[in-house]
Amino acid sequence: MENHAFKLVASVISGVILTFWEAYSAIIVLVAIAVVMDIITGLIGAASAGEQISSKVARRGFWGKMAELSALCFGIYMDFFVPQLMDMMAVNVEFKSPFGLIVGCYIILNELISVVENIAKAKPDIIPTWIVNLLSKSRDEIDKKEGSKNGQKS
């Protein structure tokens, strides 16, 4: 009987993990790739600029990456929480909650800007200027629109 309970619990947990993975695998993998690229290009940029890599800087970078991971997890949590809340309030929501995807895309955009900046430290002319401008303007536009919605001057 004990073996049956274990199998049941393992099956339920496996089902939840696979369902979660199917819904969020692409954004999680893309965020992970962007983070790893930022770390690698950060090391390359620092080494090529003759900068000393210190544990203080590494620790600050590590906690920044943990904050990004926390933000992604929060976005994914909101994807589950908001529909449940709307359901409890008897509000019918006909769309899939996009918070995890939005937060993930914003993290990726910021990581790509950082990657471009790191590469520019090592070899400034290797990334076309239009790519740098495109990434920077994209982030600036998102931030500007967000600021204007909150009543801030842009």
XYZ file of C-alpha atoms in Angstrom:
154
model
C 0.000 0.000 0.000
C 2.847 2.373 0.864
C 4.366 1.805 -2.598
C 1.041 2.744 -4.223
C 0.939 6.090 -2.355
C 4.501 6.871 -3.420
C 3.669 6.121 -7.058
C 0.571 8.306 -6.863
C 2.471 11.252 -5.373
C 5.349 10.815 -7.841
C 2.882 10.712 -10.748
C 1.105 13.876 -9.641
C 4.387 15.743 -9.090
C 5.739 14.568 -12.446
C 2.543 15.658 -14.194
C 2.686 19.125 -12.645
C 6.367 19.538 -13.571
C 5.809 18.400 -17.165
C 2.792 20.683 -17.584
C 4.774 23.594 -16.166
C 7.783 22.778 -18.358
C 5.649 22.594 -21.503
C 4.211 26.050 -20.847
C 7.433 27.818 -19.798
C 10.358 25.842 -21.191
C 11.109 28.213 -24.072
C 11.210 31.407 -21.998
C 13.182 29.733 -19.183
C 15.774 28.367 -21.640
C 16.035 31.707 -23.477
C 16.507 33.618 -20.210
C 19.133 31.087 -19.092
C 21.024 31.421 -22.378
C 20.943 35.235 -22.163
C 22.206 35.145 -18.565
C 25.055 32.765 -19.430
C 25.999 34.895 -22.461
C 26.078 37.975 -20.213
C 28.324 36.259 -17.672
C 30.731 34.986 -20.334
C 30.894 38.267 -22.261
C 31.237 40.156 -18.967
C 34.330 38.132 -18.127
C 35.691 38.610 -21.651
C 35.008 42.365 -21.572
C 36.606 42.794 -18.152
C 39.669 40.732 -19.074
C 40.202 42.544 -22.372
C 39.874 45.942 -20.661
C 42.439 44.883 -18.075
C 39.911 45.118 -15.254
C 40.465 43.091 -12.127
C 37.700 40.564 -11.504
C 36.899 40.859 -7.814
C 34.731 38.741 -5.579
C 32.728 41.865 -4.657
C 31.802 42.503 -8.299
C 31.094 38.799 -8.851
C 28.897 38.678 -5.757
C 26.948 41.767 -6.917
C 26.504 40.158 -10.339
C 25.383 36.881 -8.790
C 22.722 38.575 -6.669
C 21.584 40.555 -9.699
C 21.088 37.306 -11.612
C 19.209 35.871 -8.624
C 16.932 38.946 -8.675
C 16.254 38.309 -12.376
C 15.426 34.678 -11.646
C 13.135 35.809 -8.820
C 11.389 38.265 -11.165
C 10.850 35.495 -13.728
C 9.474 33.180 -11.045
C 7.191 35.999 -9.862
C 5.916 36.537 -13.416
C 5.207 32.828 -13.776
C 3.515 32.796 -10.370
C 1.324 35.716 -11.510
C 0.295 33.630 -14.524
C -1.220 31.145 -12.107
C -2.396 33.541 -9.409
C -4.257 36.147 -11.484
C -6.576 33.649 -13.229
C -7.308 31.994 -9.864
C -8.089 35.372 -8.332
C -10.339 36.312 -11.247
C -12.097 32.960 -10.911
C -12.692 33.520 -7.195
C -14.158 36.940 -7.996
C -16.356 35.335 -10.688
C -14.654 37.307 -13.460
C -14.304 35.348 -16.683
C -10.878 35.873 -18.261
C -10.711 34.650 -21.855
C -6.956 34.982 -22.375
C -3.831 33.291 -21.104
C -2.015 35.346 -18.482
C 1.180 36.770 -20.062
C 3.179 37.920 -17.008
C 5.884 35.241 -17.126
C 6.470 35.827 -20.831
C 6.554 39.615 -20.449
C 9.005 39.517 -17.546
C 11.128 36.915 -19.334
C 11.301 38.988 -22.523
C 12.245 42.115 -20.557
C 15.021 40.202 -18.769
C 16.291 38.890 -22.115
C 16.246 42.394 -23.624
C 18.284 43.792 -20.720
C 20.711 40.868 -20.832
C 21.235 41.346 -24.581
C 22.000 45.035 -24.036
C 24.528 44.023 -21.391
C 26.050 41.431 -23.765
C 26.475 44.090 -26.450
C 28.086 46.468 -23.922
C 30.448 43.707 -22.761
C 31.440 42.845 -26.315
C 32.030 46.539 -27.025
C 34.535 46.599 -24.148
C 36.519 43.842 -25.842
C 36.126 44.974 -29.458
C 34.001 48.087 -29.991
C 33.501 47.750 -33.736
C 32.367 44.115 -33.888
C 28.623 44.699 -33.252
C 26.882 46.929 -35.824
C 25.715 50.216 -34.349
C 22.158 49.668 -35.544
C 21.877 46.555 -33.361
C 23.083 48.468 -30.302
C 20.655 51.294 -31.086
C 17.758 48.894 -31.701
C 18.216 47.162 -28.346
C 18.715 50.395 -26.416
C 15.755 52.138 -28.062
C 13.535 49.123 -27.413
C 14.289 49.213 -23.703
C 13.988 53.026 -23.604
C 10.593 52.905 -25.346
C 9.283 50.290 -22.928
C 10.526 52.297 -19.948
C 9.211 55.578 -21.406
C 5.736 54.153 -22.006
C 5.706 52.621 -18.543
C 6.780 55.942 -17.022
C 4.079 57.887 -18.862
C 1.420 55.411 -17.666
C 2.561 56.017 -14.085
C 2.351 59.797 -14.494
C 6.107 60.290 -14.692
C 7.707 62.610 -17.194
C 9.649 60.877 -19.929
